[in-house]
CSV table of C-alpha atoms in Angstrom, one decimal:
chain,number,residue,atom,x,y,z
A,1,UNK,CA,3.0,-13.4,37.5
A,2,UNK,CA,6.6,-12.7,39.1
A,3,UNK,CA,6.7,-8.8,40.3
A,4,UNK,CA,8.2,-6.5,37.7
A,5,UNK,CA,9.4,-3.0,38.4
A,6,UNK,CA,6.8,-0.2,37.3
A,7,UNK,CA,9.1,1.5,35.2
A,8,UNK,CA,10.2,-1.4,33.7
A,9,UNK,CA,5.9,-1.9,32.4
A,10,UNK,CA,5.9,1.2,30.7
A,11,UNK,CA,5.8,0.6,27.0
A,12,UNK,CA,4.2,-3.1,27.1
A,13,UNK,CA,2.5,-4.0,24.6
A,14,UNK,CA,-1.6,-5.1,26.1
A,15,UNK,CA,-3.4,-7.1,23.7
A,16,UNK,CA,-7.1,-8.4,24.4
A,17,UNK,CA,-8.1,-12.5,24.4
A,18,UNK,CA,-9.7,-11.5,21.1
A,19,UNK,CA,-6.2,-11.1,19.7
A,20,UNK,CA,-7.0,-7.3,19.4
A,21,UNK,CA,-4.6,-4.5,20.7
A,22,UNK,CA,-5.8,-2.7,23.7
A,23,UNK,CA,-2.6,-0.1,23.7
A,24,UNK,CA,0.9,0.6,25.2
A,25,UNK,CA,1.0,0.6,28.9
A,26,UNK,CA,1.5,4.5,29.9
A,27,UNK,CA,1.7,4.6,33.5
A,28,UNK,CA,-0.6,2.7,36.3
A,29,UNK,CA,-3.3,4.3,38.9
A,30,UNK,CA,-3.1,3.2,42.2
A,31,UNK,CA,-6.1,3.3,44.5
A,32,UNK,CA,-6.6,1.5,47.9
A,33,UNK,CA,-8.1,-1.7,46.1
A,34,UNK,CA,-7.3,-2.4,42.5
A,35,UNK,CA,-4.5,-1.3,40.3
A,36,UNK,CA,-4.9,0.1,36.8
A,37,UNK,CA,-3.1,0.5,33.9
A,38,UNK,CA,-3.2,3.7,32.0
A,39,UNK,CA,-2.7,3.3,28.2
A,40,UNK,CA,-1.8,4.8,24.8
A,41,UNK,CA,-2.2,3.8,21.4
A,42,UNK,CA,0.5,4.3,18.8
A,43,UNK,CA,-1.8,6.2,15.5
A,44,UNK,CA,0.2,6.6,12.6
A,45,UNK,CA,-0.7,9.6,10.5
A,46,UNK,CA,0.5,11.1,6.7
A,47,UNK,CA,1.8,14.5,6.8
A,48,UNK,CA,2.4,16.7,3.5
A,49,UNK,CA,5.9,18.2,4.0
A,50,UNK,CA,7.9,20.5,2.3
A,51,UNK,CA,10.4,18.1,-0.1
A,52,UNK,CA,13.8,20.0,1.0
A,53,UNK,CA,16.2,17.9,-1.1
A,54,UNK,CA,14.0,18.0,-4.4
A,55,UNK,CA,13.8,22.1,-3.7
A,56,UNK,CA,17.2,22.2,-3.5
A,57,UNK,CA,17.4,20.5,-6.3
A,58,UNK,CA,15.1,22.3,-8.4
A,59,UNK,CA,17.1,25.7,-7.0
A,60,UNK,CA,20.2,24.5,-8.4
A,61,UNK,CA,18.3,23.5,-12.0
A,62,UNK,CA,17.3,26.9,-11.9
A,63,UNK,CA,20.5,28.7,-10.9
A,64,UNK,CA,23.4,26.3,-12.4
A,65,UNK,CA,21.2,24.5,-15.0
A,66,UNK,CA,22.7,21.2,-13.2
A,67,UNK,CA,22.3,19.1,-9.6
A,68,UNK,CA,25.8,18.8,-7.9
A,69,UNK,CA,26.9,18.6,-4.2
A,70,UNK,CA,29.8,21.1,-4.9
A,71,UNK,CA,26.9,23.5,-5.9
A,72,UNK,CA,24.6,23.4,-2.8
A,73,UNK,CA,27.3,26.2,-0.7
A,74,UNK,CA,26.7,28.2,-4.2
A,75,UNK,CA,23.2,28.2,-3.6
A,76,UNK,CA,23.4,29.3,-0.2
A,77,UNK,CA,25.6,32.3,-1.0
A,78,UNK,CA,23.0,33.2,-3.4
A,79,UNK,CA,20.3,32.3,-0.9
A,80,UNK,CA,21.9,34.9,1.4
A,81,UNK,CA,23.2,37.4,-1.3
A,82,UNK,CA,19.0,38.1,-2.1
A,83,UNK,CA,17.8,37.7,1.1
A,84,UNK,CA,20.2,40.0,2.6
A,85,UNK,CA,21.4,37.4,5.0
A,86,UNK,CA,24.3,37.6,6.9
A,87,UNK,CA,27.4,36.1,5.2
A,88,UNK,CA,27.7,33.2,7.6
A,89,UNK,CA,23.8,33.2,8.8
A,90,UNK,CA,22.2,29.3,8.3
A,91,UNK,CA,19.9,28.5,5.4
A,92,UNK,CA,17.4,26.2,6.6
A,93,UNK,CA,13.9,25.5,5.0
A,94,UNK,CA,12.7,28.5,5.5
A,95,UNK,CA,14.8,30.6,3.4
A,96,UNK,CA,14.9,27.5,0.6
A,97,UNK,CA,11.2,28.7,0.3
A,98,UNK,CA,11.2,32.5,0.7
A,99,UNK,CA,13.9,32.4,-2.1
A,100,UNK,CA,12.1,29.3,-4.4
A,101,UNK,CA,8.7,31.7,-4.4
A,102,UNK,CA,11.1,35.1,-5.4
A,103,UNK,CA,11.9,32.7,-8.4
A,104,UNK,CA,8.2,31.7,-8.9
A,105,UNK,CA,9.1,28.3,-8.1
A,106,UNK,CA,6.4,25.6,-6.8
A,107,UNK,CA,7.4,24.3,-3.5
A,108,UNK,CA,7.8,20.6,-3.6
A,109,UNK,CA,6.4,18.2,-1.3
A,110,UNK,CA,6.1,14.6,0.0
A,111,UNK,CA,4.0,12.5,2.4
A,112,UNK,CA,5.7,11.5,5.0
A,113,UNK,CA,4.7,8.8,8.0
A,114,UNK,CA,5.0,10.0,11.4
A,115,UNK,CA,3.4,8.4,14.9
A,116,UNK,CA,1.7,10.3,17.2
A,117,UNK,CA,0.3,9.0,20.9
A,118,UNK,CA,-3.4,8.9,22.1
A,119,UNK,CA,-4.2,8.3,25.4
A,120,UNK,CA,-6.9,5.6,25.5
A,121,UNK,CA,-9.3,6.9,27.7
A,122,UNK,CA,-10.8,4.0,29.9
A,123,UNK,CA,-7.9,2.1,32.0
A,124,UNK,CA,-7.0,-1.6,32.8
A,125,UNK,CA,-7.5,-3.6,35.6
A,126,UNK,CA,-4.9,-5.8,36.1
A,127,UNK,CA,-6.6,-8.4,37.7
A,128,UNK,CA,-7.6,-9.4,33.8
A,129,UNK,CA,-3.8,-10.0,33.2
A,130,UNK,CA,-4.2,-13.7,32.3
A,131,UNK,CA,0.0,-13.7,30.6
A,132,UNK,CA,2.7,-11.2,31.0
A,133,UNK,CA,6.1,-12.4,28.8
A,134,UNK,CA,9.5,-10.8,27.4
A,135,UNK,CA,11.3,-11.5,24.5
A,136,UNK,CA,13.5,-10.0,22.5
A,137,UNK,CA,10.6,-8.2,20.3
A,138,UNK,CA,9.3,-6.4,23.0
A,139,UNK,CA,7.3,-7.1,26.2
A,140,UNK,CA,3.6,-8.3,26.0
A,141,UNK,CA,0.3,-8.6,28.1
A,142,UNK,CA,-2.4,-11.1,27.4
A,143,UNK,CA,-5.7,-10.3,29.1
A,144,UNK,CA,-8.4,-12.9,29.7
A,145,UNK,CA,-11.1,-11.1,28.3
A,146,UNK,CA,-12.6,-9.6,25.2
A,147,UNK,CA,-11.8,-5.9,26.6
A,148,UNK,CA,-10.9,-4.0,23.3
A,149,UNK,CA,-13.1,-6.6,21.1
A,150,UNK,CA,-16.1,-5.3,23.2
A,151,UNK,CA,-15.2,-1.6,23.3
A,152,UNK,CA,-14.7,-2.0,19.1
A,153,UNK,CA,-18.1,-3.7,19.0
A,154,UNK,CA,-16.9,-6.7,17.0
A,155,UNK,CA,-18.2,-9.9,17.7
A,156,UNK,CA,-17.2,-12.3,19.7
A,157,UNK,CA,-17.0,-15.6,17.8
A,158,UNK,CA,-16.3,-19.5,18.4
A,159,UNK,CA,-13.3,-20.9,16.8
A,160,UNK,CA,-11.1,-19.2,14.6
A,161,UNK,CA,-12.5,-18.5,10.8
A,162,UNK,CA,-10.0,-19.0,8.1
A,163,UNK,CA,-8.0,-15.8,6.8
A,164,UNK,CA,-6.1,-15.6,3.5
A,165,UNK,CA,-2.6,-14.8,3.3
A,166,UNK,CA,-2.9,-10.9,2.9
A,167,UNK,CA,-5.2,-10.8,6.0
A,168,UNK,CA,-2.7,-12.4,8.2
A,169,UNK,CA,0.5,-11.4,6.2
A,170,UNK,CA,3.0,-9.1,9.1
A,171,UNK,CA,0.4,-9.5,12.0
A,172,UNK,CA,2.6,-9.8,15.2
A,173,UNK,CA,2.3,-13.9,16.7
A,174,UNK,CA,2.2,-13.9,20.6
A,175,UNK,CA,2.5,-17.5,22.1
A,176,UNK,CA,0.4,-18.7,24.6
A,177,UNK,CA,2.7,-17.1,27.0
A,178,UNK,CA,2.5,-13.7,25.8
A,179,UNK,CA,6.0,-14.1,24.4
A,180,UNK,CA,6.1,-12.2,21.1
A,181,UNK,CA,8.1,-14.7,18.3
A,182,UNK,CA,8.0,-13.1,15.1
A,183,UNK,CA,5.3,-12.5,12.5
A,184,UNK,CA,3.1,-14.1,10.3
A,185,UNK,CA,4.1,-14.6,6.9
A,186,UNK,CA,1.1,-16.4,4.7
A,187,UNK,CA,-1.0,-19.4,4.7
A,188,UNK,CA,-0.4,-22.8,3.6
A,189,UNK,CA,-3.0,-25.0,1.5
A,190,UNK,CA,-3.6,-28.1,3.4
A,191,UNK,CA,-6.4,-30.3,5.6
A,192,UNK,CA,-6.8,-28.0,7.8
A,193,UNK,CA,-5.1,-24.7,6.6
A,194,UNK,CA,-2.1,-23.5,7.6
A,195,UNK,CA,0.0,-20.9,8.5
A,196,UNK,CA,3.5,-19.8,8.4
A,197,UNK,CA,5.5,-17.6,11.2
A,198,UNK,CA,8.4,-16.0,10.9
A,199,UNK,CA,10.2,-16.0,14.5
A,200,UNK,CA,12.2,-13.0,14.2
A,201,UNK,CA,15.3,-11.7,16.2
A,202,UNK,CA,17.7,-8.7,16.4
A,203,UNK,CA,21.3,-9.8,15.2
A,204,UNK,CA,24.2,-6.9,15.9
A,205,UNK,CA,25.8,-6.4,12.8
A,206,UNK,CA,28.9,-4.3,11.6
A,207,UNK,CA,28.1,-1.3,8.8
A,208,UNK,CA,29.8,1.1,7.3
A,209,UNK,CA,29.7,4.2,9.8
A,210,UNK,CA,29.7,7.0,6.4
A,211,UNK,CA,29.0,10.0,8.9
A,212,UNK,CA,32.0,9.1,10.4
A,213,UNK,CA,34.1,7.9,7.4
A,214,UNK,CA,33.3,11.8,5.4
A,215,UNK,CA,34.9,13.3,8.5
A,216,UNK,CA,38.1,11.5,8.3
A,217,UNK,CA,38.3,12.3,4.5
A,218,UNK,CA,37.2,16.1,5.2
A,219,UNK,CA,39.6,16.5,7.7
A,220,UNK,CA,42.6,15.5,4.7
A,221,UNK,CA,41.4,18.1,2.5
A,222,UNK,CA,40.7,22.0,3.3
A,223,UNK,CA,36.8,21.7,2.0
A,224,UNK,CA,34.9,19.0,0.8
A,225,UNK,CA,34.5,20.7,-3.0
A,226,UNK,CA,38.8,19.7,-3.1
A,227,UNK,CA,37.7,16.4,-1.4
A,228,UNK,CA,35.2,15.7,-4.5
A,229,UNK,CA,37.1,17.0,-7.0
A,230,UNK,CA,40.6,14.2,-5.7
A,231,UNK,CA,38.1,11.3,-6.3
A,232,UNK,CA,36.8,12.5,-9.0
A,233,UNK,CA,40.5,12.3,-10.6
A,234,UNK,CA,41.4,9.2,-9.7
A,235,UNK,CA,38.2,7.6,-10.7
A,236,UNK,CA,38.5,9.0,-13.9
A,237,UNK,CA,34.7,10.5,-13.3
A,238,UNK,CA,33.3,14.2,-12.9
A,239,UNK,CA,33.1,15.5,-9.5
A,240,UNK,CA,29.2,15.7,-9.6
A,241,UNK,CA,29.3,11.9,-10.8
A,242,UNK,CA,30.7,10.7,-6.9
A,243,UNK,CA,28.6,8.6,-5.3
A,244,UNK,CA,28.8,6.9,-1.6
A,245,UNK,CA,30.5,4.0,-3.5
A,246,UNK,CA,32.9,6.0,-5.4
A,247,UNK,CA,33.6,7.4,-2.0
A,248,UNK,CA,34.2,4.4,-0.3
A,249,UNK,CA,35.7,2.5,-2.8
A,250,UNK,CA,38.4,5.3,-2.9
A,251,UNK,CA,38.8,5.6,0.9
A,252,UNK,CA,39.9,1.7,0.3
A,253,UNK,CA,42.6,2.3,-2.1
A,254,UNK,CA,43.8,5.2,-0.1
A,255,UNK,CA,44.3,3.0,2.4
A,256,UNK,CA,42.2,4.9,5.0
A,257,UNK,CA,40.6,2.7,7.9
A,258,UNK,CA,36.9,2.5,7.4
A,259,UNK,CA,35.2,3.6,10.3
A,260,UNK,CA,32.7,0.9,11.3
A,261,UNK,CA,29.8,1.0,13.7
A,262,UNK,CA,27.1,-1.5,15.2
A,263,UNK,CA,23.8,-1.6,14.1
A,264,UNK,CA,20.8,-3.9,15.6
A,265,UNK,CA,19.0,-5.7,12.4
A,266,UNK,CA,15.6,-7.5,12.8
A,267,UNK,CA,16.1,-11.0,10.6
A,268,UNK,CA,14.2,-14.2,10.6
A,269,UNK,CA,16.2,-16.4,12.2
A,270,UNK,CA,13.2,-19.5,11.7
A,271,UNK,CA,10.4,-20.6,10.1
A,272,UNK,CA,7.4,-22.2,11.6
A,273,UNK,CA,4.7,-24.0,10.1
A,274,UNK,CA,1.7,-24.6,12.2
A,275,UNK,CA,-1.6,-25.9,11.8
A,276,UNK,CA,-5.2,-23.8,12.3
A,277,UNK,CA,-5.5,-25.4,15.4
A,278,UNK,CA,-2.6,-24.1,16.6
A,279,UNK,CA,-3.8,-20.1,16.5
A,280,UNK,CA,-6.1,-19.3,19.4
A,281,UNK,CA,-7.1,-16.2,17.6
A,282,UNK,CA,-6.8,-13.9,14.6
A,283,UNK,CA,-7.8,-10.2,15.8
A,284,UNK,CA,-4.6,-7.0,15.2
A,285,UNK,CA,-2.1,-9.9,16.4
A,286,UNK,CA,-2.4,-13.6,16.0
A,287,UNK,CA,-2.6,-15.5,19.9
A,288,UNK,CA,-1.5,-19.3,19.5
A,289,UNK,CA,-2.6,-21.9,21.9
A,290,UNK,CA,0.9,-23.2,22.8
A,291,UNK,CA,4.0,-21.9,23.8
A,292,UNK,CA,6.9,-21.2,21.6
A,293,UNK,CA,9.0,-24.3,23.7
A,294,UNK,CA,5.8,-26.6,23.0
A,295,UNK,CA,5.7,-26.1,19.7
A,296,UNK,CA,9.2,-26.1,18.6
A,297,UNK,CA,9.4,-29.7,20.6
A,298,UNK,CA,7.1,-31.1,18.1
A,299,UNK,CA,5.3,-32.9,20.9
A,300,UNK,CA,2.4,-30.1,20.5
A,301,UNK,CA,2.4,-30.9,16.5
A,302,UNK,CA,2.0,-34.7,17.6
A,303,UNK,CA,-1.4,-33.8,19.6
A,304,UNK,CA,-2.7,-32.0,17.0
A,305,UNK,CA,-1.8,-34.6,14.0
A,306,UNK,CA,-3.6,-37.1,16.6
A,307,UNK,CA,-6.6,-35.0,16.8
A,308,UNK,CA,-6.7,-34.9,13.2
A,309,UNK,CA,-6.2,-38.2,12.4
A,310,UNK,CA,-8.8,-39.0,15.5
């Protein structure tokens, strides 16, 4: 293991020789004879939240007896008009409620994901760093030992017991270098099983910047109600009708520059097929016994068809 600036650890991924994820580095502990790792996990948790679009929508229902864009600064006038808001005050959730309950209106909601950190509370020492590795998925740590397998209480097992495709389906795959390649996609019939990896990378791609594009168009017309109501024309459709196609589609034959901008995309840029030899173990993330360089040389496929055949 090369040296590697601290700050440059933070956020590396530390997964166990069982396969099973130990956390996110956090930040390390130095004392005059060992070195530990401090660690976080990553829990993702559902959270009931006030639907804001659908409210607005259902405010305008109530109100207009229709759901339009032009009508949403209508609402707000009326928000503040009952409210006894100031004329240019902001309407934010909190009103869209207070006004929704005036109306005896049920508040929508919807379950949202979100991620929230946990500090893990026992630390690592990193002399049981057996593989640290980079790629372009994210940094990695392979210890040589069963550290989160024990703390789980799961046991420890010889080999590596067959999984069906929806137990191994979008599991991370780590090489035996701790080089994250991509992710596991299902299992193939065959003597022995098999399995199929994605290797994923991040390709920059150009998209339609439409944040951008609206303020171009916005900044032709004196409010975006006249802006809707040009397209509308020309398309030959009603002003609540226009859509982000309409929109761009009639930017184009205006002859207004799309802005664009650059977005990172993660695609599957190979597959893989390896045999069950091949995976060291199954646990959150699936360890392979080869590197990424081994196994795409076929010469590690060879070794394991001559084992078979042996």
């Amino acid at each position: 293991m090369g040296y590697i600036e601290e700050e440059e650890f933070i956020g590396t991924l530390v997964v166990d020789s069982e396969g099973y994820i130990c956390g996110r580095v956090a930040s390390f502990e130095i004392t005059p004879d060992r070195v530990l790792m401090r660690l976080y996990k990553e829990v993702d948790e559902k959270k009931e939240v006030v639907d804001v679009e659908k409210l607005k929508e259902m405010l305008m229902m109530s109100l207009f007896n229709k759901v339009s864009p032009k009508h949403e600064e209508k609402l707000y006038k009326k928000v503040r008009k009952e409210l006894k808001l100031p004329s240019k005050a902001p309407v934010t959730e909190k009103e869209l409620m207070t006004f929704a309950r005036l109306l005896g209106l049920d508040i929508p909601t919807k379950k949202v994901r979100s991620t929230s950190r946990v500090s893990v509370d026992e630390p690592v020492d990193m002399e049981l760093i057996e593989q640290v590795n980079e790629s372009p998925l994210g940094k990695a740590v392979i210890l040589k030992e069963p550290w989160e397998a024990r703390r789980r209480g799961v046991p420890i097992v010889e080999g590596v017991p067959y999984k069906s495709t929806e137990e191994v389906r979008g599991k991370l795959v780590l090489d035996s270098t701790a080089k994250i390649i991509g992710h596991a996609q299902k299992i193939l019939i065959g003597r022995p099983l098999g399995l199929r990896v994605a290797l994923k990378a991040y390709r920059e791609e150009e998209e339609v910047d439409f944040e951008a594009l609206m303020g171009v168009l916005s900044s032709r017309f004196k409010n975006p109600k006249a802006l809707f109501k040009q397209i509308a024309r020309d398309l030959g459709i009603k002003p609540d009708q226009v859509t982000r196609d309409h929109i761009l589609s009639w930017a184009e034959m205006a002859g207004v520059e799309i802005p664009k901008k650059k977005v990172r995309k993660l695609v599957t840029k190979n597959i893989l097929d390896l045999p069950w030899m091949a995976i060291r173990k199954i646990g959150d993330v699936i360890l392979l016994n080869k590197s990424l360089e081994e196994l795409l040389s076929g010469e590690a496929l060879v070794r394991y068809a001559e084992e078979l055949s042996a």
